[in-house]
Coordinates of C-alpha atoms in Angstrom, one line a residue:
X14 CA -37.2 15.1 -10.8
X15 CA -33.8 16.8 -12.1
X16 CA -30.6 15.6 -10.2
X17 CA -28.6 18.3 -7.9
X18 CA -25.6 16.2 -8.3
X19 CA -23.8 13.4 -10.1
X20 CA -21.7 10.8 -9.0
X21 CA -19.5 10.2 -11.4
X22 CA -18.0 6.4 -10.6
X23 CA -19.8 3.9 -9.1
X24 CA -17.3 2.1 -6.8
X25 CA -16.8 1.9 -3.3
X26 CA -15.6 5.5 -3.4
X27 CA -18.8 6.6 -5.7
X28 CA -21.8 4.6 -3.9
X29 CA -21.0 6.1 0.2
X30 CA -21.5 9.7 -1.7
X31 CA -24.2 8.6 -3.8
X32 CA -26.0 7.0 -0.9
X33 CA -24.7 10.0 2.2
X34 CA -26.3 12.5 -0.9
X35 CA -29.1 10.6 -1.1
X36 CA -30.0 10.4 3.0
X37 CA -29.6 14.7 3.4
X38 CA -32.3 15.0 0.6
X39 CA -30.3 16.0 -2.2
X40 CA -31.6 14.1 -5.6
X41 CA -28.6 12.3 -7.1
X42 CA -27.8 10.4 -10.5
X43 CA -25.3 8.3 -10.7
X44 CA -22.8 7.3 -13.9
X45 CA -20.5 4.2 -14.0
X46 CA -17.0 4.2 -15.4
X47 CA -16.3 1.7 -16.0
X48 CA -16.1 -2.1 -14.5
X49 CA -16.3 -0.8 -10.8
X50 CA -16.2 -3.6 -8.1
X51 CA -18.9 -2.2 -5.4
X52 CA -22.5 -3.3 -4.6
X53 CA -25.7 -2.1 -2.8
X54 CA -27.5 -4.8 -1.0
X55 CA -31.4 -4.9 -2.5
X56 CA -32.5 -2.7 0.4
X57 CA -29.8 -0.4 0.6
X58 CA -30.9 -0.2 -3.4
X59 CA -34.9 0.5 -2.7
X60 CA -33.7 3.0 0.0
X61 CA -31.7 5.0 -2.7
X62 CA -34.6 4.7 -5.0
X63 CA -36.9 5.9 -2.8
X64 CA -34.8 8.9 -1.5
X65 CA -34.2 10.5 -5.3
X66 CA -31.7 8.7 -6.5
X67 CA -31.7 7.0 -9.9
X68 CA -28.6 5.5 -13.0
X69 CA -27.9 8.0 -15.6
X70 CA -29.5 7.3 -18.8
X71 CA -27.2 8.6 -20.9
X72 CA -23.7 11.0 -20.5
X73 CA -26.2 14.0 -21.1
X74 CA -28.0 13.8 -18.0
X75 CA -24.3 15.1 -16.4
X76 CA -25.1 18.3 -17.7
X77 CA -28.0 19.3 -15.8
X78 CA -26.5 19.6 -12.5
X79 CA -25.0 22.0 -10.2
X80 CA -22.3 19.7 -8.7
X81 CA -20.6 16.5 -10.7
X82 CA -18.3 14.5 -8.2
X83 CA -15.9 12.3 -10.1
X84 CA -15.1 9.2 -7.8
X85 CA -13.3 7.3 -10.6
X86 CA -10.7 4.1 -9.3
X87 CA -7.1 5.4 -9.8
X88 CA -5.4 2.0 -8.7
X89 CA -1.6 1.1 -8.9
X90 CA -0.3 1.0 -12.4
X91 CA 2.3 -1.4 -14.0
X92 CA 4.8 1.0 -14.1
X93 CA 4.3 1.7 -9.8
X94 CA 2.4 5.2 -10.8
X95 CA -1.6 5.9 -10.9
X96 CA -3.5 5.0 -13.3
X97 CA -5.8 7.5 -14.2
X98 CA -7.4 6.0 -17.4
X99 CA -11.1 5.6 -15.4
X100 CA -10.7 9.7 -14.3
X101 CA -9.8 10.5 -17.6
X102 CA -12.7 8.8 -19.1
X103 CA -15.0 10.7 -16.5
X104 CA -13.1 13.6 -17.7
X105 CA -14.1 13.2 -21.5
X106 CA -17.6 12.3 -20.3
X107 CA -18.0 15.7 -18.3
X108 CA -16.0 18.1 -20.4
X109 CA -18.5 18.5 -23.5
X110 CA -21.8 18.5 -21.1
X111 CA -20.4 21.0 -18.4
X112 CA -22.4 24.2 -18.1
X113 CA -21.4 27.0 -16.9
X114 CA -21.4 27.6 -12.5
X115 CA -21.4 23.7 -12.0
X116 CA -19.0 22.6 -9.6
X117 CA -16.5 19.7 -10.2
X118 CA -14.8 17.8 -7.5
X119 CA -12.2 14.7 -7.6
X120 CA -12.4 12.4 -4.8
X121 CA -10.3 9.5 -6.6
X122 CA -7.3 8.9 -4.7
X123 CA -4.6 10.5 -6.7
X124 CA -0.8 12.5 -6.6
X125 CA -0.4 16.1 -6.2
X126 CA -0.5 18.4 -9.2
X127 CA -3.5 15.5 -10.7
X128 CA -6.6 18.1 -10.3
X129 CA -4.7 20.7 -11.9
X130 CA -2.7 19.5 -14.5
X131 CA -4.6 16.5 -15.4
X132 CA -8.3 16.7 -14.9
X133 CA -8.1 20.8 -15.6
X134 CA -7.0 20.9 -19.0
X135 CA -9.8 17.4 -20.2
X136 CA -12.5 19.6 -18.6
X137 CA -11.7 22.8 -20.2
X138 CA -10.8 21.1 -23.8
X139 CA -14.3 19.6 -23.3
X140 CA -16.2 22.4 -22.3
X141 CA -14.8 25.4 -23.6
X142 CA -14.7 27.4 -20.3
X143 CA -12.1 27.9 -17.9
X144 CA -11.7 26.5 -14.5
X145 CA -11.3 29.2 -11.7
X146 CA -14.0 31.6 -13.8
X147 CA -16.6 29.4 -15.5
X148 CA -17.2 26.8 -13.3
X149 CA -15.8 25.4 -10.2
X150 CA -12.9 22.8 -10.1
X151 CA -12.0 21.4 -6.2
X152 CA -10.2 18.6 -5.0
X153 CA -11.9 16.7 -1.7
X154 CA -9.4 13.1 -0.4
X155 CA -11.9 10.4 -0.1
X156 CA -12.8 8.8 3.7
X157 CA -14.7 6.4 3.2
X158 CA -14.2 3.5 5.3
X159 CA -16.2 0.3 4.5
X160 CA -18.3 -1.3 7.5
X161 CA -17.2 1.5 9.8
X162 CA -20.4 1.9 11.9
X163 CA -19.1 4.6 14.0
X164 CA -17.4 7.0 11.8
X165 CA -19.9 7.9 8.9
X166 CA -20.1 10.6 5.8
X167 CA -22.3 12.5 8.5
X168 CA -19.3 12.6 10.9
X169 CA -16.4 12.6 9.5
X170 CA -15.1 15.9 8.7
X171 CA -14.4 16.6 5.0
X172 CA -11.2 18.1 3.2
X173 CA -12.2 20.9 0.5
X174 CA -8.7 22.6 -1.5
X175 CA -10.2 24.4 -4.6
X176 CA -8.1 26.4 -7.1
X177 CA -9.5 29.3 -6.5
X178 CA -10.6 30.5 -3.0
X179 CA -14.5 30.5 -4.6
X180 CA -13.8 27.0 -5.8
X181 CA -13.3 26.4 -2.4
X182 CA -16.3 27.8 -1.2
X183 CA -18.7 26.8 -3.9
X184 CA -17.1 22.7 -3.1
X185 CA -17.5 23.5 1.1
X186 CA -21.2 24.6 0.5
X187 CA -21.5 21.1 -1.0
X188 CA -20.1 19.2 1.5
X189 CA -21.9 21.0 3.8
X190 CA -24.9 19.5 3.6
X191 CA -23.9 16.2 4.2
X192 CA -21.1 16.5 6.9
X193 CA -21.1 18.4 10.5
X194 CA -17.7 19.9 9.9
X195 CA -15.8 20.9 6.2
X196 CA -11.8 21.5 6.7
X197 CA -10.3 24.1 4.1
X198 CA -6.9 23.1 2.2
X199 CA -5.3 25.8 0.8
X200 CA -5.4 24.3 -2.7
X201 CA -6.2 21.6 -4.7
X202 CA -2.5 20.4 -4.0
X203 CA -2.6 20.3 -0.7
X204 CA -6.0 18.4 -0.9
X205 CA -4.6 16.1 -2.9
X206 CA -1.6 15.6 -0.3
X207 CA -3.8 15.2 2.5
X208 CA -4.8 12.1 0.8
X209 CA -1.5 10.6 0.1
X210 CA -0.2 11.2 3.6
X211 CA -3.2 9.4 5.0
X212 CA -3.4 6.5 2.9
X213 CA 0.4 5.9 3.2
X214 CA 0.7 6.4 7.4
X215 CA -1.7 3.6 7.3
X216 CA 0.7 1.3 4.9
X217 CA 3.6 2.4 7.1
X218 CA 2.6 1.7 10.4
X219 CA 1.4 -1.8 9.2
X220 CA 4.5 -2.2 7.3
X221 CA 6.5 -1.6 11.0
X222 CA 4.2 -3.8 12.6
X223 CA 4.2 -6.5 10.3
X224 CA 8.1 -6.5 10.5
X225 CA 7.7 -6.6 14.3
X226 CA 5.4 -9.8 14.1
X227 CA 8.6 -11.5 11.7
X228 CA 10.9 -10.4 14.3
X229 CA 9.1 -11.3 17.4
X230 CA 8.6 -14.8 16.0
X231 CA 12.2 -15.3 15.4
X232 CA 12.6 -14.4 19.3
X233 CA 10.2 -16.4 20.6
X234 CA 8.3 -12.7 22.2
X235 CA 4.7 -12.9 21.8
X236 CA 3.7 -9.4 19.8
X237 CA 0.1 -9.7 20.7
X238 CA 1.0 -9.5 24.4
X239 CA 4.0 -6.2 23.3
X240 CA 0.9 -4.5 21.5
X241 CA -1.4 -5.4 24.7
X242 CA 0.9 -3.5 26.8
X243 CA 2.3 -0.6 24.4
X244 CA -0.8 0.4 23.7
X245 CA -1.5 2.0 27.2
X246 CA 0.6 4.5 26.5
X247 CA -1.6 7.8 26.2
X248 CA 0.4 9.6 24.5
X249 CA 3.0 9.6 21.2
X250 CA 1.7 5.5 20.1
X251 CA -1.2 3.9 18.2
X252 CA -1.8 0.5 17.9
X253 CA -1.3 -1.0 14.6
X254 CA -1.5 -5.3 14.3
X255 CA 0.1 -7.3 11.7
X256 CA -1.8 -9.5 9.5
X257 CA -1.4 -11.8 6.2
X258 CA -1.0 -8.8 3.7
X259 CA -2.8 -5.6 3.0
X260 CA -5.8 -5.4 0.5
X261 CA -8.2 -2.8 0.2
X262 CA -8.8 0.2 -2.5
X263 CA -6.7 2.8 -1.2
X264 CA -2.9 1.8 -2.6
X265 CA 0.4 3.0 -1.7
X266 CA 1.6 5.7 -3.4
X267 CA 5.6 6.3 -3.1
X268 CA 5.4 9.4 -6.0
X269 CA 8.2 7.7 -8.0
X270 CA 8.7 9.4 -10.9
X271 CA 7.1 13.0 -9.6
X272 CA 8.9 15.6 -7.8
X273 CA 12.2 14.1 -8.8
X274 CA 12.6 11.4 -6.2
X275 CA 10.0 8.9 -4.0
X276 CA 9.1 8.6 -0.7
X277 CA 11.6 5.9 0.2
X278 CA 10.0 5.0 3.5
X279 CA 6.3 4.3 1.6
X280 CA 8.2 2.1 -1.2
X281 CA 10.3 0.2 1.6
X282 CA 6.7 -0.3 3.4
X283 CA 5.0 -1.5 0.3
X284 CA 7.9 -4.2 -0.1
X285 CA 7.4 -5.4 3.3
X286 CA 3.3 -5.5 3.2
X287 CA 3.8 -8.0 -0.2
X288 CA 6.4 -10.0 1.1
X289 CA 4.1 -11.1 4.2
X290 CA 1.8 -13.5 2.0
X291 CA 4.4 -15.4 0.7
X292 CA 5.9 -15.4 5.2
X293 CA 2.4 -16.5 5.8
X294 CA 2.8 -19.6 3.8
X295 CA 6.2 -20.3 4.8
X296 CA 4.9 -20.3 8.7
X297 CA 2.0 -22.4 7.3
X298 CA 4.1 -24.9 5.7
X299 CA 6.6 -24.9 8.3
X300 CA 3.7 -25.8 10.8
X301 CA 2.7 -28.8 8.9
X302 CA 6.5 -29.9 8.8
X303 CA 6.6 -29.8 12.7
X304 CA 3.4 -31.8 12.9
X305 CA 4.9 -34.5 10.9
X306 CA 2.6 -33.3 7.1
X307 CA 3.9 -31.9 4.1
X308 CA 2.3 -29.2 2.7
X309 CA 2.2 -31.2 -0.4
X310 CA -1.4 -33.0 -0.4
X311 CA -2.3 -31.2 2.8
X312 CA -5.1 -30.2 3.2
X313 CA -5.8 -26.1 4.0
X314 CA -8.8 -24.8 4.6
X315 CA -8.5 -20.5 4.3
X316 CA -10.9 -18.6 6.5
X317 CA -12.2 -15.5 5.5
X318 CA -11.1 -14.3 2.1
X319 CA -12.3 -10.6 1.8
X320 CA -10.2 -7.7 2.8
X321 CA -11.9 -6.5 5.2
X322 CA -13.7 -8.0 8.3
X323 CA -17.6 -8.2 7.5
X324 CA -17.7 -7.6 3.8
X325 CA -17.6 -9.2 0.9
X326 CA -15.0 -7.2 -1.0
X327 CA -11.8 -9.1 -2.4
X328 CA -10.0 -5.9 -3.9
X329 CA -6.5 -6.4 -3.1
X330 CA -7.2 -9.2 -0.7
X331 CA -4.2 -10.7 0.2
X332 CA -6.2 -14.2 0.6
X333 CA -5.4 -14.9 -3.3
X334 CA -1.5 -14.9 -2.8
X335 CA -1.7 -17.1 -0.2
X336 CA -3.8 -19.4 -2.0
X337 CA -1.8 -19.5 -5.1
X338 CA 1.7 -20.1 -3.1
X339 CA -0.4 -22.8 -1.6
X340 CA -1.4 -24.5 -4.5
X341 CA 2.2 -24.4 -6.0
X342 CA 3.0 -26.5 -3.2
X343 CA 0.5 -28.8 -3.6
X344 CA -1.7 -28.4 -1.1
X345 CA -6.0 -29.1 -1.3
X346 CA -7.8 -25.9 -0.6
X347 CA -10.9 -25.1 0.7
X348 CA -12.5 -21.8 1.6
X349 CA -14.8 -20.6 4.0
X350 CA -16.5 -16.9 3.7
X351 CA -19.9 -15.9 4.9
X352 CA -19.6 -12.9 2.4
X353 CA -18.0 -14.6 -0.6
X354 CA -20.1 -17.1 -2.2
X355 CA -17.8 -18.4 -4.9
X356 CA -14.4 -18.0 -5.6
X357 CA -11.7 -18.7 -7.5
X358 CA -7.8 -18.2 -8.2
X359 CA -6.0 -19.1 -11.4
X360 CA -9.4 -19.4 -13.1
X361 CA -10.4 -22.2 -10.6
X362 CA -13.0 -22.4 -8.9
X363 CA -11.7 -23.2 -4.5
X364 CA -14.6 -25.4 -2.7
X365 CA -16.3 -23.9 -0.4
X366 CA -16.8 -25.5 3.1
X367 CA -20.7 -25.7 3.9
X368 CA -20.0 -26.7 7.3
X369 CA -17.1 -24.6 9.1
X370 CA -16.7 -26.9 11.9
X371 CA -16.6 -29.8 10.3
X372 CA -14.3 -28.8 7.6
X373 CA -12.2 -27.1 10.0
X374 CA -11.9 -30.8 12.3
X375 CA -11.0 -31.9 8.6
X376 CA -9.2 -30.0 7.5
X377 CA -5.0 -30.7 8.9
X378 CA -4.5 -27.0 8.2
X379 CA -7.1 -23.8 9.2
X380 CA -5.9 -20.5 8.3
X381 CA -7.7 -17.7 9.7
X382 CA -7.4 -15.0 7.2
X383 CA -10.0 -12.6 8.5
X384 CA -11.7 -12.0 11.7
X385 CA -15.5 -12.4 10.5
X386 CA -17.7 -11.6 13.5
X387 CA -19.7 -14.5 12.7
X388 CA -16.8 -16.8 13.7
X389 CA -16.9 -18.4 17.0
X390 CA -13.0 -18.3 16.8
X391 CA -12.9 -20.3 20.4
X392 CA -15.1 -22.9 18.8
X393 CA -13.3 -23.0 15.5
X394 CA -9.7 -23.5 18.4
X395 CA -11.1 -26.5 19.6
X396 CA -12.5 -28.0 16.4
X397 CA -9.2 -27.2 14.3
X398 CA -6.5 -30.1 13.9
X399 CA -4.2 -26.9 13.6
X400 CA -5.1 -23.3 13.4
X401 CA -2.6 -20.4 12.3
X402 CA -4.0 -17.1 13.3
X403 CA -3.0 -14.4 11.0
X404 CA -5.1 -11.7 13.2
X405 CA -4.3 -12.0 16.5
X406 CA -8.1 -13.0 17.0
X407 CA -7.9 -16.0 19.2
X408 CA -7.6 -16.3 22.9
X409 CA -4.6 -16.7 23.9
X410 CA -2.7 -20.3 23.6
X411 CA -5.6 -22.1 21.4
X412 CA -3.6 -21.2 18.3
X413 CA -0.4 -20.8 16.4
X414 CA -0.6 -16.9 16.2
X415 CA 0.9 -14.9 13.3

């Protein structure tokens, strides 16, 4: 059976289209990039199967579709930009196999201008044909939010900005058929910056929390009880909660070198999400210290190492920092992750605990790093010599909270 569409980057942004595409009837192919972290579980994979979808043979099946989605990573370069080097590879791939009246979107999470003066100008080298009057080009921000069991492709409405007002269209139709409302930009531009402003509102409002949870430490206020209460406000306050770093695929994005200045608030938000690893470990060690321990020889066993409650995923995890600031000061790690397991930092391999209780009673250190559900977190107070709760997650008074 021919392919409608094709996924163009296999990753955690590529496989929740691939799979939403493959659930409304539409038969998919998909095309990796590249070394993309993101896995389907072997049922999720049979389900696919079964539904029409099937891996690209080659680059030349991306020329027998109508729409070609590129979902490429764009992570954080060196240099504190984007680096597109996986979208331009799509890019190349596309270019010389686009047909005429296909439809190309970007859902990779890049700056304003990226659709248009970027990915325009590969696909039209490529091809031969011009964006705007040979085929569609669109720009649609990503949503996709891993283990999110209420909000879904199906229900989460979907930004379209196309350069042309019939890009627009032809991208809408798309997304049409897989979610119950489709939310016109005016542009690709404005797309694009839809995306940026929702990835960084997230990293600024953990950012203000986390510096609340250094300074509410330092005063002896408990923030878990200050969020308790603030957040019965119904109106002009969401509730945000500090934790031991933040990981994830969507990064920061403070447009330094673009538009002749930065966002100064995102960059100053960045610098305080990396700084709370290392404060982690300083609140760690200084626990052992008041318990009579050094951290040297301690022993530390780190719970939950993914970035996200419930998964397995470790991009960006701020679990590996900690680990390594441990290790510099000498301390014995363990891990415990239902979803991870092996692991290792530095190249080497960190035990894993079989038994979380017991390692936990053995442990003169816990560290709860993420708030499994499979955790009986008042069972894992009791058992604990110590327990430092980066998540707010234990009831009240059974731990040393973040």
């Amino acid at each position: 059976m021919p392919a409608d569409l094709a996924v163009i980057g296999l990753g955690p942004l590529g496989l929740p289209l691939a799979q939403a595409a493959v659930a409304a009837g539409i038969p998919t192919v998909g095309y990796k990039t590249g070394r993309e972290p993101g896995s389907l579980s072997p049922a999720e994979l049979r389900r696919m199967l079964s539904g029409g979808f099937r891996h690209a043979v080659g680059p030349a099946e991306l020329g027998r579709v109508r729409t070609a989605v590129i979902c490429a990573p764009a992570p954080r370069a060196a240099d504190g930009g984007v680096d597109l080097g996986q979208v331009e590879t799509a890019a190349r791939t596309l270019g010389p196999r686009l047909r005429p009246h296909t439809t190309v979107i970007l859902e990779s999470p890049v700056l304003p201008g990226t659709t248009e003066d970027f990915l325009r100008p590969l696909l039209e080298e490529g091809s031969g044909l011009r964006a705007g009057r040979d085929f569609h080009l669109a720009y649609s921000p990503s949503r996709v939010d891993p283990g999110n069991r209420a909000f879904t492709p199906a229900n989460t409405p979907k930004v379209i900005g196309g350069l042309t007002p019939a890009c627009t269209e032809s991208a809408a139709a798309f997304y049409g058929r897989l979610t119950d409302k489709v939310v016109r930009a005016r542009g690709t531009r404005e797309a694009e910056a839809v995306q940026l402003l929702e990835t960084n509102y997230r990293h600024v409002n953990i950012a203000l929390v986390n510096e609340m949870a250094v300074l509410c430490h330092d005063l002896g206020v408990d923030l878990w009880d200050v969020i308790r209460c603030a957040e019965t406000k119904p109106f002009g306050f969401q509730a945000f909660r500090p934790g031991p770093g933040v990981g994830g695929h969507a990064v920061p994005q403070d447009l330094i070198g673009r538009a002749g200045r930065g966002l100064r608030m995102v960059e100053l938000a960045r610098q305080v999400n990396d700084q709370m690893p290392r404060y982690v470990v300083q609140r760690a060690a200084a626990l052992l210290n008041e318990h009579g321990k050094s951290a040297r020889g301690a022993r530390v066993l780190l719970l939950g190492v993914a970035y996200k409650p419930d998964l397995g995923d470790q991009q960006g995890t701020p679990a590996r920092e900690i680990a390594v600031r441990l290790m510099e000061l000498g301390a014995s790690l363990s891990y415990h992750d239902p979803y991870v397991p092996s692991w290792s930092v530095l190249d080497r391999p960190v035990p894993r605990a079989d038994s979380l209780y017991e390692a936990a009673a053995d442990a003169d250190l816990t560290i709860l790093l993420q708030q499994h559900r499979t955790y009986d977190l008042q069972g894992l107070s009791v058992k604990a010599q110590l327990l430092l709760d980066t998540r707010g997650a234990t009831p009240t008074g059974a731990a040393h909270r973040l």
